[in-house]
mmCIF file of N, CA and C and ligand atoms in Angstrom:
data_model
loop_
_atom_site.group_PDB
_atom_site.id
_atom_site.type_symbol
_atom_site.label_atom_id
_atom_site.label_comp_id
_atom_site.label_asym_id
_atom_site.label_seq_id
_atom_site.Cartn_x
_atom_site.Cartn_y
_atom_site.Cartn_z
ATOM 1 N N MET A 3 0.848 -1.187 0.022
ATOM 2 C CA MET A 3 0.019 0.042 0.027
ATOM 3 C C MET A 3 0.873 1.182 -0.002
ATOM 4 N N GLN A 4 2.202 1.211 0.613
ATOM 5 C CA GLN A 4 2.953 2.251 0.749
ATOM 6 C C GLN A 4 3.538 2.728 -0.670
ATOM 7 N N ASP A 5 3.680 1.703 -1.547
ATOM 8 C CA ASP A 5 4.146 2.235 -2.745
ATOM 9 C C ASP A 5 3.201 2.698 -3.677
ATOM 10 N N LYS A 6 1.708 2.582 -3.458
ATOM 11 C CA LYS A 6 0.818 2.779 -4.445
ATOM 12 C C LYS A 6 0.724 4.103 -5.163
ATOM 13 N N PRO A 7 1.091 5.260 -4.131
ATOM 14 C CA PRO A 7 1.003 6.357 -4.632
ATOM 15 C C PRO A 7 2.127 6.839 -5.800
ATOM 16 N N SER A 8 3.126 6.061 -5.551
ATOM 17 C CA SER A 8 4.308 6.268 -6.524
ATOM 18 C C SER A 8 3.986 5.378 -7.793
ATOM 19 N N ASN A 9 3.212 4.132 -7.673
ATOM 20 C CA ASN A 9 2.811 3.534 -8.895
ATOM 21 C C ASN A 9 1.898 4.466 -9.648
ATOM 22 N N ASN A 10 0.921 5.094 -9.052
ATOM 23 C CA ASN A 10 0.013 5.917 -9.665
ATOM 24 C C ASN A 10 0.959 6.993 -10.244
ATOM 25 N N GLU A 11 1.763 7.643 -9.703
ATOM 26 C CA GLU A 11 2.626 8.700 -10.114
ATOM 27 C C GLU A 11 3.245 8.105 -11.605
ATOM 28 N N SER A 12 3.853 6.902 -11.513
ATOM 29 C CA SER A 12 4.490 6.253 -12.828
ATOM 30 C C SER A 12 3.515 6.170 -13.710
ATOM 31 N N GLU A 13 2.284 5.661 -13.412
ATOM 32 C CA GLU A 13 1.228 5.402 -14.432
ATOM 33 C C GLU A 13 1.043 6.793 -15.063
ATOM 34 N N PHE A 14 0.738 7.797 -14.111
ATOM 35 C CA PHE A 14 0.435 9.240 -14.651
ATOM 36 C C PHE A 14 1.554 9.711 -15.543
ATOM 37 N N ILE A 15 2.730 9.380 -15.338
ATOM 38 C CA ILE A 15 3.829 10.026 -16.097
ATOM 39 C C ILE A 15 4.063 9.227 -17.375
ATOM 40 N N ALA A 16 3.718 7.783 -17.241
ATOM 41 C CA ALA A 16 3.678 7.114 -18.530
ATOM 42 C C ALA A 16 2.643 7.424 -19.293
ATOM 43 N N LYS A 17 1.343 7.746 -18.943
ATOM 44 C CA LYS A 17 0.356 8.263 -19.698
ATOM 45 C C LYS A 17 0.512 9.350 -20.492
ATOM 46 N N ILE A 18 1.252 10.429 -19.575
ATOM 47 C CA ILE A 18 1.422 11.748 -20.460
ATOM 48 C C ILE A 18 2.583 11.590 -21.349
ATOM 49 N N GLU A 19 3.442 10.612 -21.084
ATOM 50 C CA GLU A 19 4.583 10.257 -22.147
ATOM 51 C C GLU A 19 3.930 9.713 -23.190
ATOM 52 N N PHE A 20 3.019 8.922 -23.144
ATOM 53 C CA PHE A 20 2.330 8.120 -24.332
ATOM 54 C C PHE A 20 1.586 9.235 -25.117
ATOM 55 N N GLU A 21 0.766 10.005 -24.352
ATOM 56 C CA GLU A 21 0.189 11.191 -25.067
ATOM 57 C C GLU A 21 0.897 12.098 -25.983
ATOM 58 N N LYS A 22 2.231 12.401 -25.257
ATOM 59 C CA LYS A 22 3.043 13.332 -25.892
ATOM 60 C C LYS A 22 3.520 12.685 -27.206
ATOM 61 N N LEU A 23 4.062 11.370 -27.141
ATOM 62 C CA LEU A 23 4.568 10.612 -28.106
ATOM 63 C C LEU A 23 3.486 10.460 -29.374
ATOM 64 N N LYS A 24 2.324 10.157 -28.839
ATOM 65 C CA LYS A 24 1.206 9.943 -29.866
ATOM 66 C C LYS A 24 1.099 11.067 -30.666
ATOM 67 N N LYS A 25 0.806 12.422 -29.844
ATOM 68 C CA LYS A 25 0.816 13.519 -30.676
ATOM 69 C C LYS A 25 1.911 13.909 -31.672
ATOM 70 N N LEU A 26 3.120 13.630 -31.275
ATOM 71 C CA LEU A 26 4.197 13.707 -32.067
ATOM 72 C C LEU A 26 4.159 12.897 -33.323
ATOM 73 N N GLU A 27 3.525 11.458 -32.999
ATOM 74 C CA GLU A 27 3.563 10.538 -34.224
ATOM 75 C C GLU A 27 2.379 11.114 -35.149
ATOM 76 N N GLU A 28 1.260 11.645 -34.502
ATOM 77 C CA GLU A 28 0.256 11.892 -35.236
ATOM 78 C C GLU A 28 0.554 13.315 -36.235
ATOM 79 N N GLU A 29 1.465 14.290 -35.576
ATOM 80 C CA GLU A 29 1.838 15.294 -36.356
ATOM 81 C C GLU A 29 2.919 15.002 -37.603
ATOM 82 N N SER A 30 3.662 13.750 -37.232
ATOM 83 C CA SER A 30 4.545 13.638 -38.341
ATOM 84 C C SER A 30 3.699 12.756 -39.567
ATOM 85 N N THR A 31 2.814 12.003 -39.070
ATOM 86 C CA THR A 31 1.920 11.259 -40.036
ATOM 87 C C THR A 31 1.125 12.429 -40.884
ATOM 88 N N LYS A 32 0.581 13.284 -40.114
ATOM 89 C CA LYS A 32 -0.158 14.333 -40.861
ATOM 90 C C LYS A 32 0.650 14.973 -42.023
ATOM 91 N N GLY A 33 1.806 15.321 -41.480
ATOM 92 C CA GLY A 33 2.932 16.043 -42.531
ATOM 93 C C GLY A 33 3.018 14.932 -43.606
ATOM 94 N N LEU A 34 3.198 13.805 -43.474
ATOM 95 C CA LEU A 34 3.377 12.682 -44.534
ATOM 96 C C LEU A 34 2.161 12.762 -45.531
ATOM 97 N N ILE A 35 1.230 12.667 -44.897
ATOM 98 C CA ILE A 35 0.016 12.545 -45.821
ATOM 99 C C ILE A 35 -0.282 13.643 -46.471
ATOM 100 N N GLU A 36 -0.080 14.862 -45.884
ATOM 101 C CA GLU A 36 -0.126 16.141 -46.729
ATOM 102 C C GLU A 36 0.903 16.172 -48.131
ATOM 103 N N LYS A 37 2.008 15.738 -47.815
ATOM 104 C CA LYS A 37 3.186 15.493 -48.746
ATOM 105 C C LYS A 37 2.693 14.504 -49.784
ATOM 106 N N GLU A 38 2.281 13.327 -49.079
ATOM 107 C CA GLU A 38 1.750 12.397 -50.158
ATOM 108 C C GLU A 38 0.479 12.889 -51.181
ATOM 109 N N LYS A 39 -0.175 13.569 -50.503
ATOM 110 C CA LYS A 39 -1.353 14.266 -51.029
ATOM 111 C C LYS A 39 -0.914 15.098 -52.282
ATOM 112 N N LEU A 40 0.140 15.717 -51.829
ATOM 113 C CA LEU A 40 0.761 16.881 -52.880
ATOM 114 C C LEU A 40 1.290 15.965 -54.049
ATOM 115 N N GLU A 41 2.042 14.875 -53.729
ATOM 116 C CA GLU A 41 2.709 14.159 -54.835
ATOM 117 C C GLU A 41 1.668 13.468 -55.713
ATOM 118 N N ILE A 42 0.581 12.982 -55.242
ATOM 119 C CA ILE A 42 -0.435 12.296 -55.793
ATOM 120 C C ILE A 42 -1.123 13.262 -56.756
ATOM 121 N N LYS A 43 -1.294 14.410 -56.097
ATOM 122 C CA LYS A 43 -2.176 15.392 -57.043
ATOM 123 C C LYS A 43 -1.121 15.982 -58.239
ATOM 124 N N GLN A 44 0.207 16.140 -58.104
ATOM 125 C CA GLN A 44 1.142 16.469 -59.068
ATOM 126 C C GLN A 44 1.114 15.406 -60.108
ATOM 127 N N LEU A 45 1.005 14.235 -59.590
ATOM 128 C CA LEU A 45 1.140 13.037 -60.397
ATOM 129 C C LEU A 45 0.011 12.535 -61.346
ATOM 130 N N HIS A 46 -1.195 13.124 -60.741
ATOM 131 C CA HIS A 46 -2.545 12.683 -61.395
ATOM 132 C C HIS A 46 -3.213 13.833 -62.076
ATOM 133 N N TYR A 47 -2.639 15.156 -61.750
ATOM 134 C CA TYR A 47 -3.581 16.202 -62.309
ATOM 135 C C TYR A 47 -3.646 16.063 -63.750
ATOM 136 N N MET A 48 -4.893 16.393 -64.325
ATOM 137 C CA MET A 48 -5.184 16.348 -65.641
ATOM 138 C C MET A 48 -4.880 15.018 -66.259
ATOM 139 N N ARG A 49 -4.897 14.077 -65.610
ATOM 140 C CA ARG A 49 -4.652 12.634 -66.053
ATOM 141 C C ARG A 49 -5.971 11.980 -65.835
ATOM 142 N N CYS A 50 -6.208 10.972 -66.870
ATOM 143 C CA CYS A 50 -7.453 10.246 -67.113
ATOM 144 C C CYS A 50 -7.542 9.276 -65.739
ATOM 145 N N PRO A 51 -8.580 9.310 -64.936
ATOM 146 C CA PRO A 51 -8.735 8.333 -63.781
ATOM 147 C C PRO A 51 -8.673 7.018 -64.271
ATOM 148 N N LYS A 52 -9.211 6.830 -65.488
ATOM 149 C CA LYS A 52 -9.269 5.330 -66.005
ATOM 150 C C LYS A 52 -8.038 4.751 -66.634
ATOM 151 N N CYS A 53 -7.299 5.586 -67.506
ATOM 152 C CA CYS A 53 -6.177 5.080 -68.188
ATOM 153 C C CYS A 53 -4.892 5.672 -67.965
ATOM 154 N N GLY A 54 -4.954 6.842 -67.248
ATOM 155 C CA GLY A 54 -3.856 7.581 -66.929
ATOM 156 C C GLY A 54 -3.372 8.689 -67.983
ATOM 157 N N MET A 55 -3.734 8.587 -69.206
ATOM 158 C CA MET A 55 -3.431 9.549 -70.168
ATOM 159 C C MET A 55 -3.888 11.001 -69.974
ATOM 160 N N GLN A 56 -3.038 11.814 -70.750
ATOM 161 C CA GLN A 56 -3.368 13.105 -70.456
ATOM 162 C C GLN A 56 -5.003 13.687 -70.909
ATOM 163 N N LEU A 57 -5.492 14.382 -69.930
ATOM 164 C CA LEU A 57 -6.904 14.863 -70.478
ATOM 165 C C LEU A 57 -6.641 16.302 -71.295
ATOM 166 N N ILE A 58 -7.626 16.510 -72.111
ATOM 167 C CA ILE A 58 -7.608 17.828 -72.867
ATOM 168 C C ILE A 58 -8.847 18.521 -72.304
ATOM 169 N N GLU A 59 -8.761 19.892 -72.042
ATOM 170 C CA GLU A 59 -9.734 20.561 -71.625
ATOM 171 C C GLU A 59 -10.601 21.218 -72.865
ATOM 172 N N LEU A 60 -11.864 20.871 -72.820
ATOM 173 C CA LEU A 60 -12.694 21.456 -73.897
ATOM 174 C C LEU A 60 -13.499 22.592 -73.198
ATOM 175 N N ALA A 61 -13.807 23.871 -73.740
ATOM 176 C CA ALA A 61 -14.634 24.665 -73.219
ATOM 177 C C ALA A 61 -16.016 24.527 -73.887
ATOM 178 N N TYR A 62 -17.098 24.587 -73.395
ATOM 179 C CA TYR A 62 -18.376 24.738 -73.924
ATOM 180 C C TYR A 62 -19.188 25.689 -73.010
ATOM 181 N N ASP A 63 -19.583 26.846 -73.415
ATOM 182 C CA ASP A 63 -20.192 27.842 -72.700
ATOM 183 C C ASP A 63 -19.328 28.158 -71.518
ATOM 184 N N GLN A 64 -19.906 28.057 -70.489
ATOM 185 C CA GLN A 64 -19.091 28.127 -69.092
ATOM 186 C C GLN A 64 -18.511 26.843 -68.632
ATOM 187 N N ILE A 65 -18.813 25.873 -69.285
ATOM 188 C CA ILE A 65 -18.461 24.602 -68.860
ATOM 189 C C ILE A 65 -17.111 24.067 -69.605
ATOM 190 N N LYS A 66 -16.363 23.549 -68.552
ATOM 191 C CA LYS A 66 -15.111 22.921 -69.020
ATOM 192 C C LYS A 66 -15.045 21.545 -68.851
ATOM 193 N N ILE A 67 -14.881 20.975 -69.858
ATOM 194 C CA ILE A 67 -14.958 19.436 -69.927
ATOM 195 C C ILE A 67 -13.673 18.836 -70.176
ATOM 196 N N ASP A 68 -13.259 17.761 -69.515
ATOM 197 C CA ASP A 68 -12.027 17.322 -69.579
ATOM 198 C C ASP A 68 -12.289 15.950 -70.395
ATOM 199 N N LYS A 69 -11.521 15.749 -71.674
ATOM 200 C CA LYS A 69 -11.811 14.573 -72.227
ATOM 201 C C LYS A 69 -10.459 13.918 -72.489
ATOM 202 N N CYS A 70 -10.436 12.536 -72.340
ATOM 203 C CA CYS A 70 -9.000 11.886 -72.337
ATOM 204 C C CYS A 70 -8.644 11.802 -73.722
ATOM 205 N N SER A 71 -7.519 11.831 -74.009
ATOM 206 C CA SER A 71 -6.793 11.983 -75.099
ATOM 207 C C SER A 71 -6.634 10.461 -75.812
ATOM 208 N N SER A 72 -6.739 9.386 -74.866
ATOM 209 C CA SER A 72 -6.647 8.142 -75.400
ATOM 210 C C SER A 72 -7.913 7.321 -75.351
ATOM 211 N N CYS A 73 -8.568 7.120 -74.159
ATOM 212 C CA CYS A 73 -9.859 6.481 -74.111
ATOM 213 C C CYS A 73 -11.180 7.100 -74.428
ATOM 214 N N GLU A 74 -10.953 8.449 -74.432
ATOM 215 C CA GLU A 74 -12.007 9.325 -74.729
ATOM 216 C C GLU A 74 -13.228 9.515 -73.751
ATOM 217 N N GLY A 75 -12.683 9.151 -72.486
ATOM 218 C CA GLY A 75 -13.625 9.282 -71.378
ATOM 219 C C GLY A 75 -13.801 10.719 -71.352
ATOM 220 N N ILE A 76 -15.134 11.164 -70.650
ATOM 221 C CA ILE A 76 -15.389 12.555 -70.369
ATOM 222 C C ILE A 76 -15.484 12.722 -68.738
ATOM 223 N N TRP A 77 -14.916 13.849 -68.544
ATOM 224 C CA TRP A 77 -14.762 14.099 -66.930
ATOM 225 C C TRP A 77 -15.320 15.348 -66.716
ATOM 226 N N LEU A 78 -16.211 15.622 -65.796
ATOM 227 C CA LEU A 78 -16.735 16.967 -65.475
ATOM 228 C C LEU A 78 -16.281 17.319 -64.021
ATOM 229 N N ASP A 79 -16.031 18.528 -63.736
ATOM 230 C CA ASP A 79 -15.843 19.171 -62.388
ATOM 231 C C ASP A 79 -17.165 19.071 -61.710
ATOM 232 N N ALA A 80 -16.886 19.376 -60.388
ATOM 233 C CA ALA A 80 -18.080 19.333 -59.469
ATOM 234 C C ALA A 80 -18.966 20.549 -59.910
ATOM 235 N N GLY A 81 -20.351 20.007 -60.068
ATOM 236 C CA GLY A 81 -21.529 20.967 -60.265
ATOM 237 C C GLY A 81 -21.672 21.068 -61.938
ATOM 238 N N GLU A 82 -20.763 20.603 -62.578
ATOM 239 C CA GLU A 82 -20.924 21.069 -64.036
ATOM 240 C C GLU A 82 -21.851 19.998 -64.701
ATOM 241 N N LEU A 83 -21.981 18.803 -64.051
ATOM 242 C CA LEU A 83 -23.084 18.108 -64.575
ATOM 243 C C LEU A 83 -24.498 18.699 -64.306
ATOM 244 N N ASP A 84 -24.667 19.186 -62.992
ATOM 245 C CA ASP A 84 -25.852 19.830 -62.597
ATOM 246 C C ASP A 84 -26.334 21.063 -63.529
ATOM 247 N N GLU A 85 -25.081 21.607 -63.738
ATOM 248 C CA GLU A 85 -25.248 23.051 -64.804
ATOM 249 C C GLU A 85 -25.898 22.601 -66.128
ATOM 250 N N ILE A 86 -25.392 21.315 -66.495
ATOM 251 C CA ILE A 86 -25.751 20.888 -67.960
ATOM 252 C C ILE A 86 -27.284 20.598 -67.941
ATOM 253 N N MET A 87 -27.523 19.740 -66.792
ATOM 254 C CA MET A 87 -28.825 19.159 -66.533
ATOM 255 C C MET A 87 -29.906 20.215 -66.416
ATOM 256 N N ASN A 88 -29.473 21.189 -65.687
ATOM 257 C CA ASN A 88 -30.293 22.139 -65.158
ATOM 258 C C ASN A 88 -30.681 23.290 -66.469
ATOM 259 N N ASP A 89 -29.818 23.056 -67.312
ATOM 260 C CA ASP A 89 -30.011 23.967 -68.594
ATOM 261 C C ASP A 89 -31.193 23.522 -69.449
ATOM 262 N N SER A 90 -31.490 24.289 -70.439
ATOM 263 C CA SER A 90 -32.394 23.673 -71.274
ATOM 264 C C SER A 90 -32.030 22.484 -72.001
ATOM 265 N N LYS A 91 -33.104 21.623 -72.478
ATOM 266 C CA LYS A 91 -32.834 20.194 -73.180
ATOM 267 C C LYS A 91 -31.920 20.500 -74.324
ATOM 268 N N GLY A 92 -32.154 21.740 -75.043
ATOM 269 C CA GLY A 92 -31.395 22.020 -76.384
ATOM 270 C C GLY A 92 -29.871 21.954 -76.097
ATOM 271 N N MET A 93 -29.636 22.569 -74.778
ATOM 272 C CA MET A 93 -28.260 22.671 -74.556
ATOM 273 C C MET A 93 -27.508 21.312 -74.340
ATOM 274 N N LEU A 94 -28.345 20.423 -73.620
ATOM 275 C CA LEU A 94 -27.886 19.190 -73.394
ATOM 276 C C LEU A 94 -27.532 18.396 -74.627
ATOM 277 N N GLN A 95 -28.461 18.527 -75.520
ATOM 278 C CA GLN A 95 -28.328 17.795 -77.053
ATOM 279 C C GLN A 95 -27.123 18.287 -77.517
ATOM 280 N N ASN A 96 -26.975 19.669 -77.611
ATOM 281 C CA ASN A 96 -25.818 20.372 -78.224
ATOM 282 C C ASN A 96 -24.463 19.859 -77.494
ATOM 283 N N PHE A 97 -24.566 19.823 -76.191
ATOM 284 C CA PHE A 97 -23.213 19.370 -75.438
ATOM 285 C C PHE A 97 -23.060 17.979 -75.878
ATOM 286 N N LEU A 98 -23.912 17.039 -75.937
ATOM 287 C CA LEU A 98 -23.788 15.493 -76.168
ATOM 288 C C LEU A 98 -23.245 15.479 -77.469
ATOM 289 N N SER A 99 -23.668 16.272 -78.465
ATOM 290 C CA SER A 99 -23.334 16.129 -79.679
ATOM 291 C C SER A 99 -21.927 16.242 -80.164
ATOM 292 N N ILE A 100 -21.216 17.108 -79.236
ATOM 293 C CA ILE A 100 -19.683 17.270 -79.345
ATOM 294 C C ILE A 100 -19.188 15.972 -79.306
ATOM 295 N N PHE A 101 -19.709 15.079 -78.570
ATOM 296 C CA PHE A 101 -18.785 13.739 -78.228
ATOM 297 C C PHE A 101 -19.309 12.676 -79.218
ATOM 298 N N HIS A 102 -20.114 12.889 -80.101
ATOM 299 C CA HIS A 102 -20.652 11.908 -81.082
ATOM 300 C C HIS A 102 -19.704 11.991 -82.314
ATOM 301 N N LYS A 103 -19.364 10.968 -82.865
ATOM 302 C CA LYS A 103 -18.423 11.043 -84.052
ATOM 303 C C LYS A 103 -19.282 10.997 -85.193
HETATM 304 ZN ZN1 ZN B 9 -8.469 7.674 -70.633
#
């Protein structure tokens, strides 16, 4: 019973040490993830998500469409599909006609 307070103290110190190391680890991992994110972005920017080839940007009105130079897949940025859908049906038809050979 006599050494219990000192055990509690050791536990307390160990806990603090653990939290300190955990925080350091989290911070270094966070930095790594940010670095990896940047590398991934640089590697994949304007690349087709399917085949990895270069995307070519086509402008149609206010909408910028990314079309793959290899597999001819079409990619839209966030909100662009809504913009096309919300517009008149005529615009959608015109828009789609770009991609028909
Ligand atoms: Zn592609």
